[in-house]
PDB file of C-alpha atoms in Angstrom:
ATOM      1  CA  MET O  10    -111.498  61.368 174.944  1.00 80.00           C
ATOM      2  CA  PHE O  11    -114.413  63.397 176.257  1.00 86.00           C
ATOM      3  CA  GLU O  12    -112.579  66.442 177.560  1.00 91.00           C
ATOM      4  CA  PRO O  13    -115.366  68.120 179.583  1.00 93.00           C
ATOM      5  CA  LEU O  14    -115.348  65.084 181.883  1.00 95.00           C
ATOM      6  CA  THR O  15    -111.569  65.271 182.162  1.00 96.00           C
ATOM      7  CA  TRP O  16    -111.677  68.937 183.129  1.00 97.00           C
ATOM      8  CA  ALA O  17    -114.549  68.344 185.551  1.00 97.00           C
ATOM      9  CA  LEU O  18    -112.555  65.588 187.267  1.00 98.00           C
ATOM     10  CA  VAL O  19    -109.404  67.699 187.494  1.00 98.00           C
ATOM     11  CA  ALA O  20    -111.377  70.614 188.977  1.00 98.00           C
ATOM     12  CA  LEU O  21    -113.336  68.448 191.430  1.00 98.00           C
ATOM     13  CA  ALA O  22    -110.262  66.550 192.590  1.00 98.00           C
ATOM     14  CA  LEU O  23    -108.227  69.725 193.079  1.00 98.00           C
ATOM     15  CA  ALA O  24    -111.097  71.338 195.001  1.00 98.00           C
ATOM     16  CA  ALA O  25    -111.390  68.278 197.243  1.00 98.00           C
ATOM     17  CA  MET O  26    -107.621  68.317 197.701  1.00 98.00           C
ATOM     18  CA  VAL O  27    -107.667  71.955 198.831  1.00 98.00           C
ATOM     19  CA  TYR O  28    -110.561  71.238 201.212  1.00 98.00           C
ATOM     20  CA  ALA O  29    -108.735  68.231 202.691  1.00 98.00           C
ATOM     21  CA  ALA O  30    -105.560  70.305 203.049  1.00 98.00           C
ATOM     22  CA  VAL O  31    -107.524  73.043 204.849  1.00 98.00           C
ATOM     23  CA  LEU O  32    -108.969  70.436 207.241  1.00 98.00           C
ATOM     24  CA  THR O  33    -105.433  69.251 207.923  1.00 98.00           C
ATOM     25  CA  ALA O  34    -104.180  72.779 208.527  1.00 98.00           C
ATOM     26  CA  LEU O  35    -107.077  73.465 210.921  1.00 98.00           C
ATOM     27  CA  ASP O  36    -106.347  70.251 212.831  1.00 97.00           C
ATOM     28  CA  ARG O  37    -109.685  68.724 211.854  1.00 96.00           C
ATOM     29  CA  ARG O  38    -110.531  65.166 211.050  1.00 96.00           C
ATOM     30  CA  ILE O  39    -112.106  63.768 207.899  1.00 97.00           C
ATOM     31  CA  ASN O  40    -115.779  64.788 207.759  1.00 96.00           C
ATOM     32  CA  TRP O  41    -118.832  63.774 205.736  1.00 97.00           C
ATOM     33  CA  THR O  42    -118.488  66.756 203.398  1.00 98.00           C
ATOM     34  CA  LEU O  43    -115.093  65.503 202.280  1.00 98.00           C
ATOM     35  CA  LEU O  44    -116.276  61.906 201.962  1.00 98.00           C
ATOM     36  CA  GLY O  45    -119.323  63.104 200.005  1.00 98.00           C
ATOM     37  CA  ALA O  46    -117.081  65.045 197.629  1.00 98.00           C
ATOM     38  CA  LEU O  47    -114.977  61.926 197.098  1.00 98.00           C
ATOM     39  CA  GLY O  48    -118.173  59.973 196.402  1.00 98.00           C
ATOM     40  CA  VAL O  49    -119.162  62.487 193.710  1.00 98.00           C
ATOM     41  CA  ILE O  50    -115.683  62.272 192.136  1.00 98.00           C
ATOM     42  CA  GLU O  51    -115.930  58.485 192.188  1.00 98.00           C
ATOM     43  CA  LEU O  52    -119.261  58.630 190.331  1.00 98.00           C
ATOM     44  CA  VAL O  53    -117.796  60.937 187.683  1.00 98.00           C
ATOM     45  CA  LEU O  54    -114.833  58.547 187.352  1.00 98.00           C
ATOM     46  CA  LEU O  55    -117.304  55.711 186.808  1.00 98.00           C
ATOM     47  CA  ALA O  56    -119.019  57.778 184.087  1.00 97.00           C
ATOM     48  CA  GLN O  57    -115.596  58.374 182.572  1.00 97.00           C
ATOM     49  CA  LEU O  58    -114.944  54.625 182.454  1.00 97.00           C
ATOM     50  CA  VAL O  59    -118.163  54.027 180.492  1.00 97.00           C
ATOM     51  CA  VAL O  60    -117.675  57.029 178.186  1.00 96.00           C
ATOM     52  CA  GLY O  61    -114.000  56.131 177.710  1.00 95.00           C
ATOM     53  CA  ILE O  62    -114.733  52.555 176.641  1.00 95.00           C
ATOM     54  CA  VAL O  63    -117.461  53.693 174.215  1.00 95.00           C
ATOM     55  CA  GLN O  64    -115.100  56.272 172.715  1.00 94.00           C
ATOM     56  CA  LEU O  65    -112.263  53.774 172.489  1.00 93.00           C
ATOM     57  CA  VAL O  66    -114.483  51.407 170.502  1.00 92.00           C
ATOM     58  CA  ASN O  67    -115.560  54.176 168.116  1.00 92.00           C
ATOM     59  CA  THR O  68    -112.315  56.096 167.614  1.00 88.00           C
ATOM     60  CA  ASP O  69    -110.206  56.061 164.458  1.00 86.00           C
ATOM     61  CA  GLN O  70    -107.138  57.156 166.404  1.00 84.00           C
ATOM     62  CA  ASN O  71    -104.427  54.648 167.185  1.00 84.00           C
ATOM     63  CA  VAL O  72    -104.847  54.545 170.967  1.00 84.00           C
ATOM     64  CA  SER O  73    -103.165  51.953 173.176  1.00 86.00           C
ATOM     65  CA  GLY O  74    -106.391  50.386 174.389  1.00 87.00           C
ATOM     66  CA  VAL O  75    -104.992  48.181 177.156  1.00 87.00           C
ATOM     67  CA  LEU O  76    -103.112  51.099 178.701  1.00 89.00           C
ATOM     68  CA  PHE O  77    -106.062  53.471 178.399  1.00 93.00           C
ATOM     69  CA  ILE O  78    -108.541  51.063 179.984  1.00 93.00           C
ATOM     70  CA  GLY O  79    -105.943  50.230 182.620  1.00 92.00           C
ATOM     71  CA  TYR O  80    -105.823  53.872 183.643  1.00 94.00           C
ATOM     72  CA  LEU O  81    -109.631  54.189 183.506  1.00 96.00           C
ATOM     73  CA  ILE O  82    -109.993  51.239 185.892  1.00 95.00           C
ATOM     74  CA  GLY O  83    -106.959  52.154 187.980  1.00 94.00           C
ATOM     75  CA  SER O  84    -108.378  55.632 188.613  1.00 96.00           C
ATOM     76  CA  LEU O  85    -111.418  54.000 190.265  1.00 97.00           C
ATOM     77  CA  ILE O  86    -109.477  52.298 193.046  1.00 96.00           C
ATOM     78  CA  VAL O  87    -107.407  55.265 194.265  1.00 97.00           C
ATOM     79  CA  LEU O  88    -110.023  57.141 196.289  1.00 98.00           C
ATOM     80  CA  PRO O  89    -111.759  54.141 197.941  1.00 98.00           C
ATOM     81  CA  LEU O  90    -108.440  52.625 199.008  1.00 97.00           C
ATOM     82  CA  GLY O  91    -107.154  56.035 200.097  1.00 97.00           C
ATOM     83  CA  ALA O  92    -110.331  56.662 202.115  1.00 97.00           C
ATOM     84  CA  LEU O  93    -110.118  53.269 203.854  1.00 97.00           C
ATOM     85  CA  TRP O  94    -106.518  53.941 204.773  1.00 97.00           C
ATOM     86  CA  ALA O  95    -107.153  57.534 205.870  1.00 97.00           C
ATOM     87  CA  LEU O  96    -110.241  56.732 207.969  1.00 96.00           C
ATOM     88  CA  ALA O  97    -108.121  54.500 210.205  1.00 95.00           C
ATOM     89  CA  GLU O  98    -106.288  57.625 211.339  1.00 95.00           C
ATOM     90  CA  SER O  99    -107.836  59.523 214.219  1.00 92.00           C
ATOM     91  CA  SER O 100    -105.833  62.719 213.738  1.00 96.00           C
ATOM     92  CA  ARG O 101    -105.657  65.507 211.176  1.00 97.00           C
ATOM     93  CA  TRP O 102    -103.295  63.399 209.071  1.00 97.00           C
ATOM     94  CA  GLY O 103    -106.195  61.298 207.826  1.00 97.00           C
ATOM     95  CA  ALA O 104    -107.447  64.342 205.922  1.00 98.00           C
ATOM     96  CA  GLY O 105    -103.852  65.032 204.856  1.00 98.00           C
ATOM     97  CA  ALA O 106    -103.594  61.555 203.348  1.00 98.00           C
ATOM     98  CA  LEU O 107    -106.843  62.126 201.442  1.00 98.00           C
ATOM     99  CA  ALA O 108    -105.459  65.405 200.077  1.00 98.00           C
ATOM    100  CA  VAL O 109    -102.594  63.412 198.556  1.00 98.00           C
ATOM    101  CA  ALA O 110    -104.985  60.750 197.228  1.00 98.00           C
ATOM    102  CA  CYS O 111    -107.005  63.516 195.523  1.00 98.00           C
ATOM    103  CA  LEU O 112    -103.862  64.805 193.824  1.00 97.00           C
ATOM    104  CA  VAL O 113    -103.417  61.422 192.133  1.00 97.00           C
ATOM    105  CA  ILE O 114    -106.607  61.906 190.077  1.00 98.00           C
ATOM    106  CA  PRO O 115    -105.370  64.921 188.011  1.00 97.00           C
ATOM    107  CA  VAL O 116    -102.080  63.081 187.419  1.00 95.00           C
ATOM    108  CA  LEU O 117    -103.956  60.051 186.095  1.00 96.00           C
ATOM    109  CA  GLU O 118    -106.138  62.319 183.935  1.00 97.00           C
ATOM    110  CA  LEU O 119    -103.033  63.887 182.439  1.00 95.00           C
ATOM    111  CA  ARG O 120    -101.585  60.457 181.651  1.00 93.00           C
ATOM    112  CA  MET O 121    -104.865  59.365 180.073  1.00 95.00           C
ATOM    113  CA  TYR O 122    -104.866  62.491 177.936  1.00 94.00           C
ATOM    114  CA  GLU O 123    -101.283  61.747 176.832  1.00 92.00           C
ATOM    115  CA  ILE O 124    -102.179  58.159 175.993  1.00 92.00           C
ATOM    116  CA  TRP O 125    -105.252  59.271 174.037  1.00 93.00           C
ATOM    117  CA  THR O 126    -103.410  61.912 171.992  1.00 90.00           C
ATOM    118  CA  ALA O 127    -100.150  59.988 171.546  1.00 80.00           C
TER     119      ALA O 127
ATOM    120  CA  MET I  23     -97.900  53.310 225.484  1.00 45.00           C
ATOM    121  CA  ALA I  24     -99.698  49.971 225.446  1.00 49.00           C
ATOM    122  CA  ASP I  25     -98.143  46.784 224.165  1.00 48.00           C
ATOM    123  CA  PRO I  26     -94.510  47.164 225.202  1.00 48.00           C
ATOM    124  CA  SER I  27     -92.297  44.966 223.104  1.00 46.00           C
ATOM    125  CA  PRO I  28     -90.028  42.330 224.642  1.00 48.00           C
ATOM    126  CA  ASN I  29     -87.277  43.071 222.125  1.00 48.00           C
ATOM    127  CA  GLY I  30     -84.730  44.623 224.453  1.00 44.00           C
ATOM    128  CA  PRO I  31     -84.424  47.649 226.714  1.00 46.00           C
ATOM    129  CA  SER I  32     -84.786  50.321 224.058  1.00 46.00           C
ATOM    130  CA  ALA I  33     -87.857  48.603 222.710  1.00 45.00           C
ATOM    131  CA  THR I  34     -90.059  49.545 225.624  1.00 48.00           C
ATOM    132  CA  ARG I  35     -89.662  53.261 225.143  1.00 58.00           C
ATOM    133  CA  HIS I  36     -91.783  53.726 222.069  1.00 73.00           C
ATOM    134  CA  ASP I  37     -94.668  52.060 220.333  1.00 88.00           C
ATOM    135  CA  PRO I  38     -93.616  50.842 216.868  1.00 91.00           C
ATOM    136  CA  SER I  39     -97.127  51.438 215.543  1.00 92.00           C
ATOM    137  CA  ALA I  40     -96.306  55.163 215.661  1.00 94.00           C
ATOM    138  CA  THR I  41     -94.720  54.516 212.260  1.00 95.00           C
ATOM    139  CA  ARG I  42     -98.127  54.339 210.606  1.00 95.00           C
ATOM    140  CA  HIS I  43     -99.731  57.254 212.426  1.00 96.00           C
ATOM    141  CA  GLY I  44     -99.509  61.002 212.049  1.00 96.00           C
ATOM    142  CA  PRO I  45     -97.615  62.159 208.957  1.00 96.00           C
ATOM    143  CA  GLY I  46     -96.690  58.496 208.464  1.00 97.00           C
ATOM    144  CA  ARG I  47    -100.258  58.018 207.212  1.00 97.00           C
ATOM    145  CA  ILE I  48     -99.418  60.241 204.224  1.00 98.00           C
ATOM    146  CA  LEU I  49     -95.992  58.685 203.671  1.00 98.00           C
ATOM    147  CA  ILE I  50     -97.436  55.175 203.524  1.00 98.00           C
ATOM    148  CA  LEU I  51    -100.233  56.315 201.197  1.00 98.00           C
ATOM    149  CA  VAL I  52     -97.621  57.684 198.787  1.00 98.00           C
ATOM    150  CA  TYR I  53     -95.681  54.422 199.056  1.00 98.00           C
ATOM    151  CA  GLY I  54     -98.901  52.554 198.290  1.00 97.00           C
ATOM    152  CA  ILE I  55     -99.510  54.683 195.197  1.00 96.00           C
ATOM    153  CA  PHE I  56     -96.008  53.919 193.960  1.00 96.00           C
ATOM    154  CA  ALA I  57     -96.404  50.231 194.786  1.00 97.00           C
ATOM    155  CA  LEU I  58     -99.569  50.097 192.681  1.00 95.00           C
ATOM    156  CA  SER I  59     -98.261  52.117 189.765  1.00 92.00           C
ATOM    157  CA  ALA I  60     -94.841  50.437 189.650  1.00 93.00           C
ATOM    158  CA  THR I  61     -96.463  46.998 189.773  1.00 94.00           C
ATOM    159  CA  ALA I  62     -98.912  47.889 187.010  1.00 91.00           C
ATOM    160  CA  ARG I  63     -96.166  49.424 184.902  1.00 89.00           C
ATOM    161  CA  ALA I  64     -93.789  46.485 185.296  1.00 91.00           C
ATOM    162  CA  GLY I  65     -96.629  44.041 184.636  1.00 91.00           C
ATOM    163  CA  VAL I  66     -97.590  45.742 181.373  1.00 87.00           C
ATOM    164  CA  GLN I  67     -93.971  46.097 180.249  1.00 87.00           C
ATOM    165  CA  ILE I  68     -93.099  42.478 180.909  1.00 89.00           C
ATOM    166  CA  ALA I  69     -96.331  41.126 179.461  1.00 88.00           C
ATOM    167  CA  THR I  70     -96.300  43.150 176.241  1.00 85.00           C
ATOM    168  CA  GLN I  71     -92.742  44.114 175.303  1.00 83.00           C
ATOM    169  CA  PHE I  72     -90.307  42.171 177.474  1.00 83.00           C
ATOM    170  CA  SER I  73     -87.875  41.321 174.651  1.00 85.00           C
ATOM    171  CA  GLU I  74     -87.315  45.012 173.823  1.00 81.00           C
ATOM    172  CA  ALA I  75     -85.408  45.850 177.016  1.00 80.00           C
ATOM    173  CA  PRO I  76     -85.325  42.867 179.379  1.00 84.00           C
ATOM    174  CA  ILE I  77     -82.878  44.368 181.871  1.00 84.00           C
ATOM    175  CA  ALA I  78     -84.756  47.639 182.190  1.00 83.00           C
ATOM    176  CA  TYR I  79     -88.033  45.788 182.647  1.00 87.00           C
ATOM    177  CA  LEU I  80     -86.580  43.450 185.249  1.00 90.00           C
ATOM    178  CA  LEU I  81     -85.390  46.546 187.113  1.00 89.00           C
ATOM    179  CA  SER I  82     -88.930  47.871 186.805  1.00 89.00           C
ATOM    180  CA  ALA I  83     -90.158  44.674 188.427  1.00 93.00           C
ATOM    181  CA  LEU I  84     -87.532  45.003 191.177  1.00 94.00           C
ATOM    182  CA  ALA I  85     -88.710  48.554 191.858  1.00 95.00           C
ATOM    183  CA  ALA I  86     -92.277  47.282 192.103  1.00 96.00           C
ATOM    184  CA  VAL I  87     -91.277  44.570 194.602  1.00 97.00           C
ATOM    185  CA  ILE I  88     -89.346  47.088 196.706  1.00 97.00           C
ATOM    186  CA  TYR I  89     -92.238  49.555 196.798  1.00 98.00           C
ATOM    187  CA  CYS I  90     -94.680  46.804 197.771  1.00 98.00           C
ATOM    188  CA  ALA I  91     -92.349  45.533 200.507  1.00 98.00           C
ATOM    189  CA  ALA I  92     -91.775  49.040 201.880  1.00 98.00           C
ATOM    190  CA  THR I  93     -95.507  49.822 201.832  1.00 98.00           C
ATOM    191  CA  PHE I  94     -96.532  46.685 203.715  1.00 98.00           C
ATOM    192  CA  ALA I  95     -93.613  46.850 206.136  1.00 98.00           C
ATOM    193  CA  LEU I  96     -94.285  50.505 207.000  1.00 98.00           C
ATOM    194  CA  ALA I  97     -98.016  49.897 207.335  1.00 97.00           C
ATOM    195  CA  ARG I  98     -97.551  46.852 209.567  1.00 96.00           C
ATOM    196  CA  ALA I  99     -95.382  48.948 211.864  1.00 96.00           C
ATOM    197  CA  THR I 100     -93.951  46.267 214.155  1.00 96.00           C
ATOM    198  CA  TRP I 101     -90.377  46.133 215.383  1.00 95.00           C
ATOM    199  CA  PHE I 102     -89.528  43.486 212.815  1.00 96.00           C
ATOM    200  CA  SER I 103     -91.388  45.116 209.911  1.00 97.00           C
ATOM    201  CA  ARG I 104     -89.642  48.410 210.611  1.00 97.00           C
ATOM    202  CA  ARG I 105     -86.336  46.654 209.953  1.00 97.00           C
ATOM    203  CA  VAL I 106     -87.715  45.181 206.739  1.00 98.00           C
ATOM    204  CA  ALA I 107     -88.860  48.676 205.757  1.00 98.00           C
ATOM    205  CA  THR I 108     -85.429  50.140 206.480  1.00 98.00           C
ATOM    206  CA  VAL I 109     -83.716  47.571 204.257  1.00 98.00           C
ATOM    207  CA  ALA I 110     -86.291  47.983 201.480  1.00 98.00           C
ATOM    208  CA  ILE I 111     -85.996  51.775 201.557  1.00 98.00           C
ATOM    209  CA  LEU I 112     -82.183  51.626 201.534  1.00 98.00           C
ATOM    210  CA  ILE I 113     -82.364  49.428 198.411  1.00 97.00           C
ATOM    211  CA  GLU I 114     -84.852  51.898 196.980  1.00 97.00           C
ATOM    212  CA  LEU I 115     -82.461  54.801 197.597  1.00 97.00           C
ATOM    213  CA  VAL I 116     -79.536  52.933 196.019  1.00 97.00           C
ATOM    214  CA  GLY I 117     -81.791  51.972 193.107  1.00 95.00           C
ATOM    215  CA  VAL I 118     -83.071  55.446 192.321  1.00 95.00           C
ATOM    216  CA  VAL I 119     -79.632  57.065 192.647  1.00 95.00           C
ATOM    217  CA  GLY I 120     -77.838  54.262 190.774  1.00 93.00           C
ATOM    218  CA  ILE I 121     -80.315  53.860 187.939  1.00 91.00           C
ATOM    219  CA  GLY I 122     -80.824  57.612 187.801  1.00 92.00           C
ATOM    220  CA  ALA I 123     -77.091  58.190 187.303  1.00 92.00           C
ATOM    221  CA  PHE I 124     -76.786  55.274 184.899  1.00 89.00           C
ATOM    222  CA  SER I 125     -79.688  56.487 182.762  1.00 87.00           C
ATOM    223  CA  TYR I 126     -77.954  59.841 182.297  1.00 88.00           C
ATOM    224  CA  ALA I 127     -74.534  58.270 181.672  1.00 89.00           C
ATOM    225  CA  VAL I 128     -75.714  55.699 179.131  1.00 85.00           C
ATOM    226  CA  PRO I 129     -79.035  57.064 177.833  1.00 78.00           C
ATOM    227  CA  ASP I 130     -79.154  54.659 174.879  1.00 76.00           C
ATOM    228  CA  ASP I 131     -79.339  51.668 177.197  1.00 70.00           C
ATOM    229  CA  PHE I 132     -82.050  53.330 179.249  1.00 66.00           C
ATOM    230  CA  PRO I 133     -85.146  54.625 177.577  1.00 61.00           C
ATOM    231  CA  GLN I 134     -87.771  56.090 179.962  1.00 59.00           C
ATOM    232  CA  ALA I 135     -88.345  52.544 181.012  1.00 71.00           C
ATOM    233  CA  THR I 136     -88.335  52.372 184.787  1.00 81.00           C
ATOM    234  CA  VAL I 137     -89.742  54.364 187.671  1.00 87.00           C
ATOM    235  CA  TRP I 138     -86.179  55.203 188.656  1.00 90.00           C
ATOM    236  CA  SER I 139     -84.865  56.395 185.267  1.00 89.00           C
ATOM    237  CA  HIS I 140     -83.516  59.960 185.393  1.00 90.00           C
ATOM    238  CA  PHE I 141     -83.960  60.031 189.173  1.00 92.00           C
ATOM    239  CA  GLY I 142     -87.695  59.543 188.796  1.00 91.00           C
ATOM    240  CA  GLN I 143     -88.180  62.565 186.554  1.00 89.00           C
ATOM    241  CA  GLY I 144     -91.256  61.003 184.950  1.00 87.00           C
ATOM    242  CA  TYR I 145     -92.850  60.962 188.403  1.00 91.00           C
ATOM    243  CA  GLY I 146     -91.964  64.500 189.425  1.00 91.00           C
ATOM    244  CA  PHE I 147     -88.784  63.319 191.206  1.00 95.00           C
ATOM    245  CA  VAL I 148     -90.964  61.906 193.970  1.00 95.00           C
ATOM    246  CA  PRO I 149     -89.067  58.572 193.728  1.00 96.00           C
ATOM    247  CA  LEU I 150     -85.894  60.437 194.712  1.00 97.00           C
ATOM    248  CA  VAL I 151     -87.429  62.266 197.684  1.00 97.00           C
ATOM    249  CA  LEU I 152     -89.529  59.362 198.963  1.00 98.00           C
ATOM    250  CA  PRO I 153     -86.736  57.107 200.310  1.00 98.00           C
ATOM    251  CA  ILE I 154     -85.122  60.065 202.081  1.00 98.00           C
ATOM    252  CA  LEU I 155     -88.412  60.964 203.756  1.00 98.00           C
ATOM    253  CA  GLY I 156     -88.975  57.287 204.533  1.00 98.00           C
ATOM    254  CA  LEU I 157     -85.624  56.914 206.295  1.00 98.00           C
ATOM    255  CA  LEU I 158     -86.106  60.194 208.183  1.00 98.00           C
ATOM    256  CA  TRP I 159     -89.546  59.056 209.318  1.00 97.00           C
ATOM    257  CA  LEU I 160     -88.250  55.660 210.451  1.00 97.00           C
ATOM    258  CA  ARG I 161     -85.555  57.454 212.420  1.00 96.00           C
ATOM    259  CA  ARG I 162     -88.003  59.920 213.919  1.00 95.00           C
ATOM    260  CA  THR I 163     -90.346  57.168 215.104  1.00 94.00           C
ATOM    261  CA  SER I 164     -87.653  54.839 216.433  1.00 89.00           C
TER     262      SER I 164
END
């Protein structure tokens, strides 16, 4: 597993989560800055999918491939689905929902790390 | 509010769609996350290692069905779907408390196999808190 990408994703997702939580606290709605940040995270997740598959093919470790790829793919659907759901909300709670969606990414990264090093 | 429901006198007071707005937006998102992860988990367990612990994996599948039902029922937010959500969340509460207690009492029969094992410890105890918040939210928006 390419750890710099993992750490980058954890940091980006937590930063986006804090920003979304601040928007919620200030009674603001979702804005383009937040959506842009989610777009960047999504691109890095896509890079992680490619890098992850390449590494899985080349590794000598005994990694559960199905599970690992499942998490790589699963991590891609969280933010788009979360954004669709949150954008239908016209109050501050849309941003609040996105804060929670962002928190899912570090959790998935942790699970992927556990699967890789198991 | 628009769209008063014909379902009796109390029904006209509030709009059932309030269930999916406000903080409910977050609640339903969390339910959706659990619906996805429980379904994926049960699917993998049943497809790859069903014979190892069939009862635990069937309970995993039940948890997945309950989470999916609760998610859709809460998100639909009609008078009828709110009742469906209430039933689903009550089953969820019984499930997490029952299986949680059982997994401590008879640990050998219960490896970390379901979302509800050890009161949802593997998921940061969110599975234990979620049904309580769900029922409180349904009550608040009724």
